[in-house]
Structures are given as structure tokens and as C-alpha cells.
Short mmCIF file of C-alpha atoms in Angstrom, two decimals:
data_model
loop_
_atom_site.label_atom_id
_atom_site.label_comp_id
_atom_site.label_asym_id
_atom_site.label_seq_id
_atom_site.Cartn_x
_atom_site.Cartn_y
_atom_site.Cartn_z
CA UNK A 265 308.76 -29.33 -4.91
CA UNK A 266 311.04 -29.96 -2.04
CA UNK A 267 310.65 -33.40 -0.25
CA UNK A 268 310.13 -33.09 3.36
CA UNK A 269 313.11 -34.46 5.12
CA UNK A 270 310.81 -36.07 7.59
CA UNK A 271 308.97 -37.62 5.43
CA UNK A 272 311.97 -39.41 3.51
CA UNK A 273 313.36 -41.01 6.51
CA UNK A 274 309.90 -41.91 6.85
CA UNK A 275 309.80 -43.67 3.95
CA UNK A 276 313.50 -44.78 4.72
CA UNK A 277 312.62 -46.62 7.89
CA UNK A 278 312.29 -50.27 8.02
CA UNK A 279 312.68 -52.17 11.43
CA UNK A 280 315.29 -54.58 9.80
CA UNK A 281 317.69 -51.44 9.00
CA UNK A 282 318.49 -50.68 12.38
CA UNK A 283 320.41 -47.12 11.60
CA UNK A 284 317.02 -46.02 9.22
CA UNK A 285 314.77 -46.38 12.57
CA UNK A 286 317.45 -44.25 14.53
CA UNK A 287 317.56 -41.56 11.88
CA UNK A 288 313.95 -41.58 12.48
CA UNK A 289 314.02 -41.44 15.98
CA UNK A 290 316.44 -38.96 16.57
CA UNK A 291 314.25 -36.78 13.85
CA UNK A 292 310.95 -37.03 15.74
CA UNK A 293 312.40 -36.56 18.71
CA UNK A 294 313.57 -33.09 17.08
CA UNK A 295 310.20 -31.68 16.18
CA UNK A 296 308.91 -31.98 19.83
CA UNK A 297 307.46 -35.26 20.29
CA UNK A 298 307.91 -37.33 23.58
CA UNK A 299 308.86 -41.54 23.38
CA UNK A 300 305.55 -42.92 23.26
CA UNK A 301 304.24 -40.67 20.49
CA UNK A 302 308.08 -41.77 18.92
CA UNK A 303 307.11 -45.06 19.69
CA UNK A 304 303.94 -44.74 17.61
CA UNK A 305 305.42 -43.04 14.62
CA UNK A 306 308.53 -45.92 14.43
CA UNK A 307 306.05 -48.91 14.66
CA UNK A 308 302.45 -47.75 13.74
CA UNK A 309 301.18 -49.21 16.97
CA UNK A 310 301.11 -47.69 20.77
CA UNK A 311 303.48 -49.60 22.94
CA UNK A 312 302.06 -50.44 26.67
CA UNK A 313 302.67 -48.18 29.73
CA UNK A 314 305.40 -51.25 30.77
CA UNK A 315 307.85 -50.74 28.04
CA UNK A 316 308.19 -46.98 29.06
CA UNK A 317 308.79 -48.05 32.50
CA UNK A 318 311.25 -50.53 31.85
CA UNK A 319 313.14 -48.20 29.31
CA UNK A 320 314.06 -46.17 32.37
CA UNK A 321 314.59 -48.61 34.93
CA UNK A 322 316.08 -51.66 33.54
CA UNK A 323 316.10 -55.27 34.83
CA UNK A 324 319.44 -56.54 35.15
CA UNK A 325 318.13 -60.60 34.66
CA UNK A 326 317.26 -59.41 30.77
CA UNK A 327 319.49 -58.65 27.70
CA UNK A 328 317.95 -56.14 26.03
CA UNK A 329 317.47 -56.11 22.18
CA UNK A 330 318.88 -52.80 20.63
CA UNK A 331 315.68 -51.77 19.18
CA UNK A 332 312.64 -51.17 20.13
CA UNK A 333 314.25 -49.83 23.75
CA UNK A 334 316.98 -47.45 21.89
CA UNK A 335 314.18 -45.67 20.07
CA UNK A 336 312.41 -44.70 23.08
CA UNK A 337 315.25 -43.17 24.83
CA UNK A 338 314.72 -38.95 24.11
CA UNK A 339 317.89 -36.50 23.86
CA UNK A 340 317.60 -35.53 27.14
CA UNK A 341 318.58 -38.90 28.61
CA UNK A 342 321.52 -39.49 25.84
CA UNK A 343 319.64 -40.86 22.79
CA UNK A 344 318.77 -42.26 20.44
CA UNK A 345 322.54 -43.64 19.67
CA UNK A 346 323.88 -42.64 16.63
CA UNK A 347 323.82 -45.37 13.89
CA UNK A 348 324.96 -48.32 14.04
CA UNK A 349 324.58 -52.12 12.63
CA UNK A 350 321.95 -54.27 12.60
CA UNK A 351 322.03 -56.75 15.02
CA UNK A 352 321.63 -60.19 13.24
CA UNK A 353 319.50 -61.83 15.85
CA UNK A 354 316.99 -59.02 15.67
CA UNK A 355 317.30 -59.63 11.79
CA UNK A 356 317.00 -63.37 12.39
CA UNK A 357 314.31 -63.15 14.33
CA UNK A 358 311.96 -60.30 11.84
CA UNK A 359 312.84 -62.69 9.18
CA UNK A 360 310.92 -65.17 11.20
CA UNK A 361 308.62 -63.54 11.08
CA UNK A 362 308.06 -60.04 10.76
CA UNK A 363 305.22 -59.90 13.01
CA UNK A 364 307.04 -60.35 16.25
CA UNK A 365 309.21 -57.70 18.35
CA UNK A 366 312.04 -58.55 19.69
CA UNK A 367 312.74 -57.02 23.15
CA UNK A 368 315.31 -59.44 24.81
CA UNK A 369 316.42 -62.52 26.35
CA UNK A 370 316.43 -64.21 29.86
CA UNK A 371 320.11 -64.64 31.20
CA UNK A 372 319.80 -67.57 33.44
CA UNK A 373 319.50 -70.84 30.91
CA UNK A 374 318.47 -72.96 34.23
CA UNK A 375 315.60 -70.78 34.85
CA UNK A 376 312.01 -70.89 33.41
CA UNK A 377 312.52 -69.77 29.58
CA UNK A 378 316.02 -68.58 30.24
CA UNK A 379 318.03 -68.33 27.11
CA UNK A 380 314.77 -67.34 24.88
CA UNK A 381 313.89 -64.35 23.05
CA UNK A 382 310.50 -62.53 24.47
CA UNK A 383 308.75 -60.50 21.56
CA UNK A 384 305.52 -58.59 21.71
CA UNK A 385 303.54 -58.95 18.55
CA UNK A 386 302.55 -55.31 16.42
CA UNK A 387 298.65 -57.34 15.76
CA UNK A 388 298.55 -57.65 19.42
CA UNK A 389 299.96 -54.34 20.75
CA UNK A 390 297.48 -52.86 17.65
CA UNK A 391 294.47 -54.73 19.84
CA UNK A 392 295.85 -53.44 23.11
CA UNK A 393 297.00 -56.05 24.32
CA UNK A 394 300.96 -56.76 25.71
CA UNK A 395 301.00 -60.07 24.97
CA UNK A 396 304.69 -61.54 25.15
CA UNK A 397 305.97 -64.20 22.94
CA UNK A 398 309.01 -66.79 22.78
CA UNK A 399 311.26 -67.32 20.52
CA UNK A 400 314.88 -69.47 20.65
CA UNK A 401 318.14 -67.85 20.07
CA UNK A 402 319.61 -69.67 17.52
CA UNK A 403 316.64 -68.63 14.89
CA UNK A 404 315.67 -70.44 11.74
CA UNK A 405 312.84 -70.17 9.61
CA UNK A 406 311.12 -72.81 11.63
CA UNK A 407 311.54 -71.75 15.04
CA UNK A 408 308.60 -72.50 17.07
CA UNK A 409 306.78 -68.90 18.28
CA UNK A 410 305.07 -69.40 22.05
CA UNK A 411 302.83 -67.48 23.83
CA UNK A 412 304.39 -66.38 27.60
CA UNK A 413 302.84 -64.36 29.37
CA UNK A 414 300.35 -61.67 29.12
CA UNK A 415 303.01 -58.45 29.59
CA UNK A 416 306.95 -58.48 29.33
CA UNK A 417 306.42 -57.53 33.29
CA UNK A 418 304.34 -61.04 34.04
CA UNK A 419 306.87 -62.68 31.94
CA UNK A 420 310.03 -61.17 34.00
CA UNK A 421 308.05 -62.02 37.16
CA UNK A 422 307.85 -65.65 35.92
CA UNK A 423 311.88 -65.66 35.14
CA UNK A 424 312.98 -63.87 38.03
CA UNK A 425 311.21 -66.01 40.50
CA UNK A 426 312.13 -69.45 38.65
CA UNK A 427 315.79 -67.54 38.84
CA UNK A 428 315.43 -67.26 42.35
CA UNK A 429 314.48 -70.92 43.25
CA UNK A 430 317.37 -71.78 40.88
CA UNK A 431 319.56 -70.02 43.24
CA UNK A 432 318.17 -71.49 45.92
CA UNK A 433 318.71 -75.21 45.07
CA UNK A 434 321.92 -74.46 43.86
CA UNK A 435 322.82 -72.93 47.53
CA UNK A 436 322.13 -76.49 48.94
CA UNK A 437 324.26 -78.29 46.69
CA UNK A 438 326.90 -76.12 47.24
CA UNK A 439 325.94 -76.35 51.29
CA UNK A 440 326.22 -80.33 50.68
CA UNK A 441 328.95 -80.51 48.26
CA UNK A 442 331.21 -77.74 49.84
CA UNK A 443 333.14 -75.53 47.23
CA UNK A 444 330.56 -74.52 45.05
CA UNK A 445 330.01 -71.05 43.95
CA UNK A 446 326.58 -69.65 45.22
CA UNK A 447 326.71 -68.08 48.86
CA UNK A 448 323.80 -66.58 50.83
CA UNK A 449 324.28 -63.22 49.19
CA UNK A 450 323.50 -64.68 45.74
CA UNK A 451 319.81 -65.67 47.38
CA UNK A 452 319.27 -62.70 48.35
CA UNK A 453 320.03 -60.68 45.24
CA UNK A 454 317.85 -63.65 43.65
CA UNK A 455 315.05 -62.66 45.77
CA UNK A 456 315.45 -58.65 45.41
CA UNK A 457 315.18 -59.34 41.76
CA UNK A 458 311.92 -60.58 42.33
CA UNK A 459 310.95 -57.38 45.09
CA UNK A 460 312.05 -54.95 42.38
CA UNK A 461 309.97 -56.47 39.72
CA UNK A 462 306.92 -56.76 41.71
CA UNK A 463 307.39 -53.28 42.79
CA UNK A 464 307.32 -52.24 38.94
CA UNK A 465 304.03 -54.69 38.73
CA UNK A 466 302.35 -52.59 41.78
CA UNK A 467 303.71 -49.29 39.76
CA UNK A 468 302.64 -50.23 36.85
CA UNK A 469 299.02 -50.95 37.87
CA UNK A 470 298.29 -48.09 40.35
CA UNK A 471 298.87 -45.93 37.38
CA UNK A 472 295.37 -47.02 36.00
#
């Protein structure tokens, strides 16, 4: 009896083998399936309305991890990527524990939990919930795990406005010290940041 090709890569996939989850991918996507059934089949869980959202409409404050988002991107829009390494981090971070899903860090290290790794967890996205969870960058196996927020969204909206008072205070000094390297413009990027997040909130829960 043949083996069914799907099946294999199936079996092939584990989340810290980067390339087997794209093969996977890219082979769902093939039989007809759309990102959040994908989703589903790559992880065994369903993945909140949010993550879809922010898979097409990125926020520039936040490094995204390479999976989960590349999974979730169909053919039509240029993915899934063809394979590539693991990324260590992502590695680091499932050796941590396996539990946790890494979906990127905070750029501004001044700002709220800039600099940290926000996960969702596969027990709570199996509950329904989006909970998000810390993690720091340099991982070891004894890296304190912290609960955030109660949705990657609420999380960014906590960054992006600490970001934005960041900005803010460091538009004074430069005011008072002269020379510095924050102008007006910076503030208000700082503060559309904040505008385009809370728009994605308001999107996000007029949907339900």
C-alpha cells in the first residue's frame, strides 16, 4: 500500500524543524484549505481571529518570529516560503518549553516589555483563550515565562503606547539638551502606532 504523501509530511512535521512545518503548509494549502483551517492542521489548536488579522497587516513596532505567521500566509499572497533554517531563538525558546509559541519581539528596549519574546500558549489557545506570554531573548532553560496580556493585540496596545510616552520624554530631553535625535515627527509616528493598533482592536471586536 502506497503511503499518502500528506500524511508523511504529517508525520514529518515538528514545530522545531522549521522546513517540515512549511512542507506541510505549502501541502495543505494545495488540497484547498484556507489559513486558519492550515493553522489548525500545523498546530492541533485554532488560532484567534487576531493572528489572521495581523498576518495581513503587520505592526511595524514587532519582529515577527518566522513561524507561526509564515504558515498562515496562502499561495495567493506569496507563501508559504520555501524551506529554510530553523531559527535558533524559536528553537531556544520550544526547548523552553514546548508549550509556548513564539510570535515575536517588541523593538523598543525602553518601552514596556520591549526586547521580550510574546508567545501564546497551544493549552490556552486549545481553551479559547489568546492569552500572551513573555519570554527574554537570550533563552535558557530557566528563563522565567510571564503572563502579558490577554491577546497579542492588548499586548501591542500596551507596547505601543509605553513606546509612545518613550518618545515623548525623549522629545524633551532633546528640547532641553539641544542635539538630540527625536523631532516632533517621531511623536507623531509614536502616536499613529498607537491609532493603527486601536483601530485593529475596534476591527477585531466588531467582527463578533
Amino acid at each position: 500500500m502506497t503511503e499518502d504523501p500528506l500524511d508523511r509530511l504529517r508525520a514529518e512535521a515538528v514545530r522545531d524543524d522549521y522546513p517540515s512545518m512549511l512542507r506541510l503548509a505549502r501541502a495543505l494549502y494545495e488540497t484547498g484549505l484556507g489559513p486558519a483551517e492550515v493553522m489548525r492542521e500545523c498546530y492541533g489548536v485554532a488560532f484567534p481571529d487576531e493572528f489572521f488579522v495581523l498576518a495581513t497587516k503587520p505592526v511595524l513596532m514587532f519582529e515577527y518570529t518566522y513561524q507561526p505567521w509564515d504558515l498562515a500566509v496562502p499561495p495567493a499572497r506569496g507563501g508559504p516560503p520555501e524551506d529554510d533554517e530553523t531559527d535558533e531563538l524559536e528553537a531556544d525558546i520550544l526547548a523552553r518549553d514546548a508549550d509556548l509559541v513564539p510570535l515575536g519581539v517588541c523593538r523598543n528596549m525602553y518601552a514596556g516589555f520591549g526586547g521580550l519574546y510574546l508567545c501564546y500558549r497551544l493549552t490556552e489557545l486549545t481553551a479559547g483563550r489568546a492569552t500572551v506570554f513573555s519570554i527574554e531573548y537570550d533563552v535558557t532553560p530557566d528563563s522565567p515565562i510571564t503572563r502579558r496580556a490577554d491577546s497579542l493585540l492588548a499586548a501591542l496596545h500596551e507596547h505601543l503606547t509605553a513606546n509612545a510616552a518613550w518618545v515623548e520624554s525623549e522629545r524633551r530631553r532633546t528640547i532641553a539638551h539641544s542635539g538630540g535625535h527625536v523631532d516632533d515627527s517621531d511623536v507623531r509616528v509614536a502616536h499613529k502606532f498607537v491609532a493603527d493598533i486601536e483601530a485593529l482592536r475596534r476591527r477585531i471586536g466588531s467582527s463578533h
